[in-house]
């Protein structure tokens, strides 16, 4: 047989295998006959592909569809027991690690505060230690690990697995894939935190059926993940989505962003901006329960503490969130005008205050976005909230699994 023909046949089968697996992931429970109708593949081809996916334990049969006339159809869905995944979210001031099954159910997790000032090496070693704890916990549960996903702020070379530059961490050219694969002997994937969160929304969240949407990750910084025509848009060099560094104001008196510029959107709408708003109010002796909360809890000023005050009706806390929401809304309006998305989804640490941010965001968007475009865009909170990037780290491994199911060993 011609080697080229053999290679072509192998490529076609792998492509079809991925097609069927994604279909089961997106529309389960689904029958073989339904998949044949949707994909246009003949029934025998679909059955052969499904048999292989079952052998690789990626899907399993789950009952029958007894509705309608004729013989009941056996239904299929993704097998949660296909394997386990380790997700790592590297934040500016924390590290979060989780072990999940392939459908995102959390089996183990741990979060630790981290000190950026301790330096890059110490923070990476702290992360590796938690990952090794996760592996030990997984082994006790007889987990078969399929890989590690790591989400990080900043620009990422996905192909090489290198963090190119993280302004809020001040890190350059960190070879994450090399570091973590050498230490764990597992396959490692690295992605920008907002892109990872966008992939999670597309696979598991509110954007499963969306072809055009934006994910806005808001925390220490603001990043964006953009899906166009059902695919993540990376730009020419893979660095698209640094929306937080779009200038919305440039005055010499403004705070310098961590990227070195002034007037960046994120300096008006990130978590530091809210803390600064509260500090300014407290300095002029505004009436607030926040100082008492800080004293009673022996805790520094933080977003969770400000949220606690807002939930208790503290006007200064609520107004500070609303001001940040208005600043967010200016950026949202620009994104809507440029990209005409079906949805914009807000997630990340600041989404815990979504009930205070969202009304202000929508109010500002209504003022500044073009009405014909704005009325088509839905603004939502991520169901994953502050865990959006952590679930995103899981999602980037699952996404590769869906694209390359033949890489999974038959067991």
Tab-separated table of C-alpha atoms in Angstrom:
chain	number	residue	atom	x	y	z
A	1	UNK	CA	0.000	0.000	0.000
A	2	UNK	CA	1.160	3.512	-0.795
A	3	UNK	CA	2.548	5.048	2.449
A	4	UNK	CA	0.972	8.364	1.534
A	5	UNK	CA	-2.466	6.780	1.215
A	6	UNK	CA	-1.975	5.071	4.577
A	7	UNK	CA	-1.030	8.385	6.174
A	8	UNK	CA	-4.027	10.109	4.584
A	9	UNK	CA	-6.357	7.394	5.874
A	10	UNK	CA	-4.888	7.687	9.379
A	11	UNK	CA	-5.362	11.466	9.300
A	12	UNK	CA	-8.972	11.154	8.165
A	13	UNK	CA	-9.736	8.610	10.880
A	14	UNK	CA	-8.153	10.763	13.591
A	15	UNK	CA	-10.118	13.772	12.326
A	16	UNK	CA	-13.361	11.808	12.414
A	17	UNK	CA	-12.524	10.369	15.814
A	18	UNK	CA	-12.156	13.925	17.148
A	19	UNK	CA	-15.357	14.997	15.392
A	20	UNK	CA	-17.372	12.220	17.041
A	21	UNK	CA	-15.814	12.765	20.474
A	22	UNK	CA	-16.542	16.519	20.373
A	23	UNK	CA	-20.097	15.799	19.317
A	24	UNK	CA	-20.588	13.445	22.253
A	25	UNK	CA	-19.047	16.045	24.569
A	26	UNK	CA	-21.301	18.827	23.293
A	27	UNK	CA	-24.589	16.980	22.871
A	28	UNK	CA	-24.550	13.963	25.159
A	29	UNK	CA	-26.411	11.803	25.698
A	30	UNK	CA	-26.525	11.050	21.992
A	31	UNK	CA	-27.007	7.868	19.944
A	32	UNK	CA	-24.920	6.478	17.105
A	33	UNK	CA	-27.762	7.086	14.666
A	34	UNK	CA	-28.085	10.697	15.753
A	35	UNK	CA	-24.348	11.219	15.272
A	36	UNK	CA	-24.494	9.733	11.792
A	37	UNK	CA	-27.270	12.156	10.910
A	38	UNK	CA	-25.432	15.177	12.308
A	39	UNK	CA	-21.969	14.395	10.918
A	40	UNK	CA	-22.956	12.905	7.567
A	41	UNK	CA	-20.779	9.857	8.270
A	42	UNK	CA	-22.326	6.462	7.548
A	43	UNK	CA	-23.562	4.401	10.471
A	44	UNK	CA	-20.864	1.726	10.208
A	45	UNK	CA	-18.116	4.376	10.322
A	46	UNK	CA	-19.698	6.021	13.358
A	47	UNK	CA	-20.028	2.654	15.098
A	48	UNK	CA	-16.362	1.847	14.408
A	49	UNK	CA	-15.262	5.247	15.765
A	50	UNK	CA	-17.439	4.885	18.856
A	51	UNK	CA	-16.059	1.387	19.495
A	52	UNK	CA	-12.524	2.812	19.462
A	53	UNK	CA	-13.481	5.637	21.833
A	54	UNK	CA	-15.017	3.064	24.182
A	55	UNK	CA	-11.820	0.983	24.020
A	56	UNK	CA	-9.869	4.101	25.010
A	57	UNK	CA	-12.405	4.617	27.833
A	58	UNK	CA	-13.163	8.125	26.592
A	59	UNK	CA	-16.900	7.463	26.211
A	60	UNK	CA	-19.332	4.979	27.644
A	61	UNK	CA	-22.874	3.815	27.053
A	62	UNK	CA	-25.473	5.268	29.370
A	63	UNK	CA	-28.908	3.737	28.989
A	64	UNK	CA	-31.301	3.813	26.061
A	65	UNK	CA	-33.648	6.246	24.398
A	66	UNK	CA	-37.017	4.485	24.505
A	67	UNK	CA	-39.014	7.366	23.059
A	68	UNK	CA	-40.690	6.971	19.688
A	69	UNK	CA	-41.233	3.946	17.504
A	70	UNK	CA	-38.655	1.327	16.673
A	71	UNK	CA	-35.809	-0.267	18.534
A	72	UNK	CA	-34.454	1.729	21.533
A	73	UNK	CA	-31.176	3.531	20.732
A	74	UNK	CA	-28.192	3.158	23.056
A	75	UNK	CA	-26.996	6.572	24.260
A	76	UNK	CA	-23.406	7.673	24.724
A	77	UNK	CA	-21.660	10.262	26.855
A	78	UNK	CA	-18.144	11.235	27.919
A	79	UNK	CA	-16.770	8.814	30.482
A	80	UNK	CA	-15.804	10.796	33.609
A	81	UNK	CA	-13.487	7.942	34.560
A	82	UNK	CA	-11.418	8.297	31.388
A	83	UNK	CA	-8.678	9.885	33.458
A	84	UNK	CA	-7.787	12.761	35.735
A	85	UNK	CA	-6.345	16.202	35.094
A	86	UNK	CA	-4.319	18.565	37.258
A	87	UNK	CA	-5.186	22.233	36.846
A	88	UNK	CA	-2.866	24.981	38.069
A	89	UNK	CA	-3.807	28.643	38.316
A	90	UNK	CA	-0.813	30.859	38.930
A	91	UNK	CA	-2.072	34.202	40.198
A	92	UNK	CA	-0.156	37.310	41.114
A	93	UNK	CA	-0.614	36.712	44.855
A	94	UNK	CA	-1.842	33.115	45.069
A	95	UNK	CA	-1.495	29.607	43.658
A	96	UNK	CA	-4.482	27.323	43.167
A	97	UNK	CA	-4.320	23.649	42.162
A	98	UNK	CA	-7.114	21.152	41.524
A	99	UNK	CA	-7.500	17.543	40.408
A	100	UNK	CA	-10.596	16.830	38.316
A	101	UNK	CA	-12.063	14.153	36.103
A	102	UNK	CA	-12.400	14.828	32.367
A	103	UNK	CA	-15.792	16.521	32.747
A	104	UNK	CA	-14.479	18.997	35.301
A	105	UNK	CA	-15.709	17.507	38.580
A	106	UNK	CA	-13.255	18.548	41.294
A	107	UNK	CA	-11.764	15.619	43.203
A	108	UNK	CA	-9.123	17.532	45.196
A	109	UNK	CA	-8.002	21.129	45.479
A	110	UNK	CA	-5.699	23.428	47.404
A	111	UNK	CA	-5.070	27.171	47.367
A	112	UNK	CA	-2.208	29.063	48.980
A	113	UNK	CA	-1.338	32.734	49.181
A	114	UNK	CA	1.909	33.625	47.446
A	115	UNK	CA	4.261	36.575	47.801
A	116	UNK	CA	5.442	38.059	44.552
A	117	UNK	CA	8.231	39.839	46.412
A	118	UNK	CA	9.701	36.452	47.401
A	119	UNK	CA	10.790	36.045	43.813
A	120	UNK	CA	10.055	33.889	40.801
A	121	UNK	CA	11.995	30.787	41.852
A	122	UNK	CA	10.330	30.515	45.255
A	123	UNK	CA	6.857	30.991	43.808
A	124	UNK	CA	7.431	28.341	41.148
A	125	UNK	CA	8.793	25.914	43.763
A	126	UNK	CA	5.736	26.585	45.930
A	127	UNK	CA	3.533	25.746	42.942
A	128	UNK	CA	5.477	22.559	42.184
A	129	UNK	CA	5.120	21.422	45.781
A	130	UNK	CA	1.327	21.760	45.627
A	131	UNK	CA	1.253	19.949	42.271
A	132	UNK	CA	3.178	17.052	43.833
A	133	UNK	CA	0.655	16.999	46.690
A	134	UNK	CA	-2.087	16.814	44.070
A	135	UNK	CA	-0.367	13.895	42.356
A	136	UNK	CA	-0.015	12.033	45.656
A	137	UNK	CA	-3.679	12.659	46.480
A	138	UNK	CA	-4.654	11.442	43.011
A	139	UNK	CA	-2.626	8.280	43.297
A	140	UNK	CA	-4.414	7.454	46.551
A	141	UNK	CA	-7.643	7.670	44.561
A	142	UNK	CA	-6.147	5.506	41.766
A	143	UNK	CA	-6.211	8.434	39.328
A	144	UNK	CA	-4.751	7.993	35.866
A	145	UNK	CA	-3.365	11.417	34.980
A	146	UNK	CA	-3.804	12.671	31.424
A	147	UNK	CA	-1.856	15.894	31.858
A	148	UNK	CA	-1.361	19.207	33.626
A	149	UNK	CA	-2.857	22.500	32.532
A	150	UNK	CA	-1.339	25.741	33.802
A	151	UNK	CA	-2.977	29.150	33.396
A	152	UNK	CA	-0.929	32.269	34.000
A	153	UNK	CA	-1.323	36.009	33.536
A	154	UNK	CA	0.626	37.515	30.666
A	155	UNK	CA	1.558	36.662	27.094
A	156	UNK	CA	2.261	32.999	26.412
A	157	UNK	CA	3.969	31.121	23.593
A	158	UNK	CA	1.593	28.168	23.619
A	159	UNK	CA	3.598	26.028	21.181
A	160	UNK	CA	6.798	26.278	23.237
A	161	UNK	CA	5.070	26.455	26.629
A	162	UNK	CA	6.838	29.655	27.635
A	163	UNK	CA	5.486	32.628	29.549
A	164	UNK	CA	6.845	35.530	27.501
A	165	UNK	CA	5.950	38.438	29.781
A	166	UNK	CA	3.654	38.895	32.767
A	167	UNK	CA	3.483	42.635	33.603
A	168	UNK	CA	1.862	42.145	37.007
A	169	UNK	CA	4.427	39.515	38.021
A	170	UNK	CA	7.395	41.170	36.271
A	171	UNK	CA	8.413	37.771	34.872
A	172	UNK	CA	10.011	37.215	31.456
A	173	UNK	CA	10.614	34.062	29.401
A	174	UNK	CA	9.669	31.390	31.938
A	175	UNK	CA	9.780	27.853	30.372
A	176	UNK	CA	6.823	26.436	32.286
A	177	UNK	CA	6.390	23.305	30.179
A	178	UNK	CA	10.028	22.348	30.593
A	179	UNK	CA	9.996	22.992	34.356
A	180	UNK	CA	6.769	21.158	35.139
A	181	UNK	CA	7.198	18.235	32.731
A	182	UNK	CA	10.674	17.500	34.092
A	183	UNK	CA	9.371	17.509	37.667
A	184	UNK	CA	6.162	15.525	37.087
A	185	UNK	CA	6.848	13.396	33.958
A	186	UNK	CA	3.371	14.411	32.713
A	187	UNK	CA	2.336	16.236	29.566
A	188	UNK	CA	2.006	19.951	30.362
A	189	UNK	CA	-0.018	22.679	28.640
A	190	UNK	CA	0.360	26.404	29.347
A	191	UNK	CA	-2.097	29.141	28.462
A	192	UNK	CA	-2.854	32.762	29.264
A	193	UNK	CA	-5.380	32.908	32.131
A	194	UNK	CA	-8.113	34.721	30.189
A	195	UNK	CA	-7.740	32.455	27.145
A	196	UNK	CA	-7.906	29.403	29.397
A	197	UNK	CA	-11.048	30.740	31.066
A	198	UNK	CA	-12.616	31.389	27.661
A	199	UNK	CA	-11.922	27.778	26.650
A	200	UNK	CA	-13.576	26.637	29.895
A	201	UNK	CA	-16.678	28.684	29.095
A	202	UNK	CA	-16.802	27.156	25.621
A	203	UNK	CA	-16.390	23.566	26.867
A	204	UNK	CA	-18.217	23.620	30.195
A	205	UNK	CA	-19.884	26.992	30.800
A	206	UNK	CA	-22.283	29.597	29.431
A	207	UNK	CA	-20.767	29.710	25.933
A	208	UNK	CA	-21.123	26.071	24.857
A	209	UNK	CA	-23.326	27.035	21.934
A	210	UNK	CA	-21.681	30.417	21.211
A	211	UNK	CA	-19.522	30.993	18.158
A	212	UNK	CA	-18.594	34.621	18.910
A	213	UNK	CA	-18.005	35.693	22.496
A	214	UNK	CA	-15.531	37.464	24.751
A	215	UNK	CA	-14.355	36.390	28.162
A	216	UNK	CA	-13.104	39.196	30.420
A	217	UNK	CA	-10.898	38.040	33.283
A	218	UNK	CA	-10.816	40.679	36.037
A	219	UNK	CA	-8.539	40.554	39.057
A	220	UNK	CA	-5.153	42.142	39.648
A	221	UNK	CA	-5.218	42.843	35.916
A	222	UNK	CA	-7.777	42.572	33.134
A	223	UNK	CA	-7.322	40.139	30.271
A	224	UNK	CA	-9.521	38.920	27.455
A	225	UNK	CA	-10.164	35.667	25.646
A	226	UNK	CA	-11.863	36.038	22.267
A	227	UNK	CA	-13.749	33.332	20.373
A	228	UNK	CA	-14.497	34.079	16.717
A	229	UNK	CA	-16.387	31.584	14.552
A	230	UNK	CA	-16.130	29.016	17.311
A	231	UNK	CA	-12.349	29.201	17.658
A	232	UNK	CA	-10.045	31.001	20.067
A	233	UNK	CA	-8.475	33.990	18.326
A	234	UNK	CA	-4.793	34.336	19.201
A	235	UNK	CA	-3.579	36.999	16.780
A	236	UNK	CA	-0.438	36.879	14.660
A	237	UNK	CA	2.012	35.838	17.394
A	238	UNK	CA	-0.488	34.284	19.788
A	239	UNK	CA	-0.629	37.241	22.161
A	240	UNK	CA	-4.105	38.633	21.408
A	241	UNK	CA	-6.316	39.526	24.361
A	242	UNK	CA	-4.244	42.015	26.360
A	243	UNK	CA	-7.305	44.244	26.567
A	244	UNK	CA	-6.419	45.561	30.033
A	245	UNK	CA	-3.566	47.537	28.497
A	246	UNK	CA	-5.777	49.380	26.045
A	247	UNK	CA	-5.447	53.105	26.832
A	248	UNK	CA	-8.685	54.814	27.814
A	249	UNK	CA	-7.022	57.888	29.341
A	250	UNK	CA	-3.475	59.205	29.228
A	251	UNK	CA	-2.696	61.956	31.710
A	252	UNK	CA	0.721	62.501	33.352
A	253	UNK	CA	-0.897	62.439	36.791
A	254	UNK	CA	-2.411	58.984	36.349
A	255	UNK	CA	-1.080	55.852	38.025
A	256	UNK	CA	1.605	54.008	36.073
A	257	UNK	CA	0.427	50.559	34.974
A	258	UNK	CA	2.621	47.529	35.614
A	259	UNK	CA	3.254	47.401	31.873
A	260	UNK	CA	4.975	50.809	32.160
A	261	UNK	CA	2.311	52.910	30.444
A	262	UNK	CA	-0.248	55.335	31.828
A	263	UNK	CA	-3.966	55.329	31.233
A	264	UNK	CA	-4.397	51.556	30.810
A	265	UNK	CA	-7.976	50.377	31.232
A	266	UNK	CA	-7.100	47.920	33.993
A	267	UNK	CA	-5.679	50.644	36.268
A	268	UNK	CA	-9.235	52.040	36.547
A	269	UNK	CA	-11.093	48.746	36.814
A	270	UNK	CA	-8.904	46.149	38.545
A	271	UNK	CA	-8.977	45.096	42.190
A	272	UNK	CA	-6.278	47.596	43.175
A	273	UNK	CA	-8.414	50.451	41.842
A	274	UNK	CA	-11.269	49.421	44.143
A	275	UNK	CA	-8.968	49.170	47.145
A	276	UNK	CA	-7.564	52.614	46.316
A	277	UNK	CA	-11.080	54.048	46.099
A	278	UNK	CA	-11.869	52.698	49.575
A	279	UNK	CA	-8.593	53.987	51.003
A	280	UNK	CA	-9.322	57.472	49.648
A	281	UNK	CA	-12.762	57.424	51.245
A	282	UNK	CA	-11.416	56.281	54.603
A	283	UNK	CA	-8.726	58.975	54.554
A	284	UNK	CA	-11.408	61.671	54.475
A	285	UNK	CA	-13.300	59.930	57.303
A	286	UNK	CA	-16.265	58.672	55.302
A	287	UNK	CA	-18.665	56.634	57.423
A	288	UNK	CA	-17.996	52.933	56.801
A	289	UNK	CA	-17.956	49.625	58.663
A	290	UNK	CA	-14.814	48.577	56.801
A	291	UNK	CA	-12.310	49.730	59.493
A	292	UNK	CA	-14.248	47.760	62.106
A	293	UNK	CA	-14.282	44.654	59.915
A	294	UNK	CA	-10.531	44.960	59.435
A	295	UNK	CA	-9.985	45.280	63.191
A	296	UNK	CA	-12.405	42.513	64.180
A	297	UNK	CA	-10.942	40.083	61.647
A	298	UNK	CA	-7.349	41.288	62.001
A	299	UNK	CA	-7.309	41.398	58.207
A	300	UNK	CA	-5.944	43.801	55.588
A	301	UNK	CA	-8.166	45.663	53.149
A	302	UNK	CA	-9.142	43.240	50.401
A	303	UNK	CA	-11.862	42.608	47.833
A	304	UNK	CA	-13.556	39.855	49.932
A	305	UNK	CA	-13.649	42.206	52.929
A	306	UNK	CA	-15.053	45.079	50.824
A	307	UNK	CA	-17.629	42.638	49.424
A	308	UNK	CA	-18.562	41.684	52.984
A	309	UNK	CA	-19.138	45.356	53.783
A	310	UNK	CA	-21.191	45.844	50.633
A	311	UNK	CA	-23.361	42.842	51.515
A	312	UNK	CA	-24.019	44.527	54.877
A	313	UNK	CA	-25.218	47.647	53.048
A	314	UNK	CA	-22.070	49.767	53.426
A	315	UNK	CA	-22.524	52.683	51.016
A	316	UNK	CA	-18.816	53.357	50.504
A	317	UNK	CA	-18.154	49.737	49.542
A	318	UNK	CA	-21.108	49.637	47.161
A	319	UNK	CA	-20.174	52.950	45.535
A	320	UNK	CA	-16.555	51.834	45.064
A	321	UNK	CA	-17.693	48.693	43.271
A	322	UNK	CA	-20.084	50.725	41.140
A	323	UNK	CA	-17.342	53.168	40.140
A	324	UNK	CA	-15.157	50.259	39.068
A	325	UNK	CA	-18.149	48.838	37.193
A	326	UNK	CA	-18.568	52.092	35.277
A	327	UNK	CA	-14.853	51.964	34.368
A	328	UNK	CA	-15.277	48.348	33.254
A	329	UNK	CA	-18.291	49.351	31.209
A	330	UNK	CA	-16.221	51.786	29.137
A	331	UNK	CA	-13.953	48.960	28.071
A	332	UNK	CA	-16.886	46.619	27.485
A	333	UNK	CA	-18.524	49.191	25.230
A	334	UNK	CA	-15.396	49.416	23.085
A	335	UNK	CA	-15.166	45.633	22.823
A	336	UNK	CA	-18.810	45.406	21.770
A	337	UNK	CA	-18.365	48.088	19.108
A	338	UNK	CA	-15.274	46.387	17.680
A	339	UNK	CA	-16.182	42.699	17.825
A	340	UNK	CA	-20.003	42.571	17.827
A	341	UNK	CA	-20.005	39.518	20.142
A	342	UNK	CA	-23.031	37.446	21.069
A	343	UNK	CA	-21.929	37.480	24.713
A	344	UNK	CA	-19.373	39.035	27.015
A	345	UNK	CA	-18.696	36.939	30.108
A	346	UNK	CA	-17.084	38.396	33.234
A	347	UNK	CA	-15.079	36.065	35.459
A	348	UNK	CA	-12.022	35.955	37.691
A	349	UNK	CA	-11.532	37.195	41.270
A	350	UNK	CA	-13.556	40.400	40.845
A	351	UNK	CA	-16.605	38.502	39.644
A	352	UNK	CA	-17.355	37.695	43.297
A	353	UNK	CA	-18.697	41.264	43.401
A	354	UNK	CA	-20.612	40.783	40.169
A	355	UNK	CA	-23.961	41.779	41.651
A	356	UNK	CA	-22.524	45.276	42.281
A	357	UNK	CA	-20.375	45.519	39.149
A	358	UNK	CA	-22.802	44.230	36.531
A	359	UNK	CA	-25.515	46.922	36.803
A	360	UNK	CA	-22.892	49.667	36.461
A	361	UNK	CA	-21.216	47.863	33.559
A	362	UNK	CA	-24.518	47.561	31.696
A	363	UNK	CA	-25.458	51.171	32.419
A	364	UNK	CA	-22.181	52.447	30.946
A	365	UNK	CA	-22.366	50.073	27.979
A	366	UNK	CA	-25.839	51.400	27.185
A	367	UNK	CA	-24.394	54.929	27.126
A	368	UNK	CA	-21.318	54.232	25.016
A	369	UNK	CA	-21.894	51.195	22.799
A	370	UNK	CA	-23.620	51.635	19.460
A	371	UNK	CA	-27.295	50.729	20.054
A	372	UNK	CA	-27.599	48.469	16.997
A	373	UNK	CA	-24.621	46.409	18.146
A	374	UNK	CA	-25.243	46.608	21.886
A	375	UNK	CA	-28.733	45.128	21.745
A	376	UNK	CA	-27.268	41.912	20.347
A	377	UNK	CA	-24.687	41.470	23.126
A	378	UNK	CA	-25.540	39.694	26.366
A	379	UNK	CA	-23.355	40.477	29.404
A	380	UNK	CA	-23.145	37.616	31.906
A	381	UNK	CA	-21.183	36.454	34.928
A	382	UNK	CA	-19.169	33.268	34.597
A	383	UNK	CA	-20.664	30.327	36.507
A	384	UNK	CA	-17.099	29.555	37.624
A	385	UNK	CA	-16.660	32.952	39.311
A	386	UNK	CA	-13.189	33.385	40.832
A	387	UNK	CA	-12.308	29.830	39.680
A	388	UNK	CA	-12.697	30.671	35.980
A	389	UNK	CA	-8.972	30.456	35.249
A	390	UNK	CA	-8.498	27.332	37.382
A	391	UNK	CA	-11.254	25.534	35.454
A	392	UNK	CA	-9.622	26.983	32.354
A	393	UNK	CA	-6.399	25.176	33.220
A	394	UNK	CA	-8.398	21.932	33.247
A	395	UNK	CA	-10.150	22.899	30.010
A	396	UNK	CA	-6.954	23.334	27.984
A	397	UNK	CA	-6.053	19.691	28.683
A	398	UNK	CA	-9.584	18.524	27.847
A	399	UNK	CA	-9.510	20.569	24.633
A	400	UNK	CA	-6.338	18.798	23.526
A	401	UNK	CA	-7.917	15.467	24.468
A	402	UNK	CA	-10.943	16.229	22.273
A	403	UNK	CA	-8.652	17.241	19.404
A	404	UNK	CA	-6.330	14.203	19.678
A	405	UNK	CA	-8.231	11.255	21.212
A	406	UNK	CA	-5.960	8.720	19.496
A	407	UNK	CA	-3.149	9.790	21.832
A	408	UNK	CA	-5.011	8.231	24.773
A	409	UNK	CA	-3.893	4.662	25.398
A	410	UNK	CA	-6.338	1.795	25.156
A	411	UNK	CA	-6.747	0.421	28.685
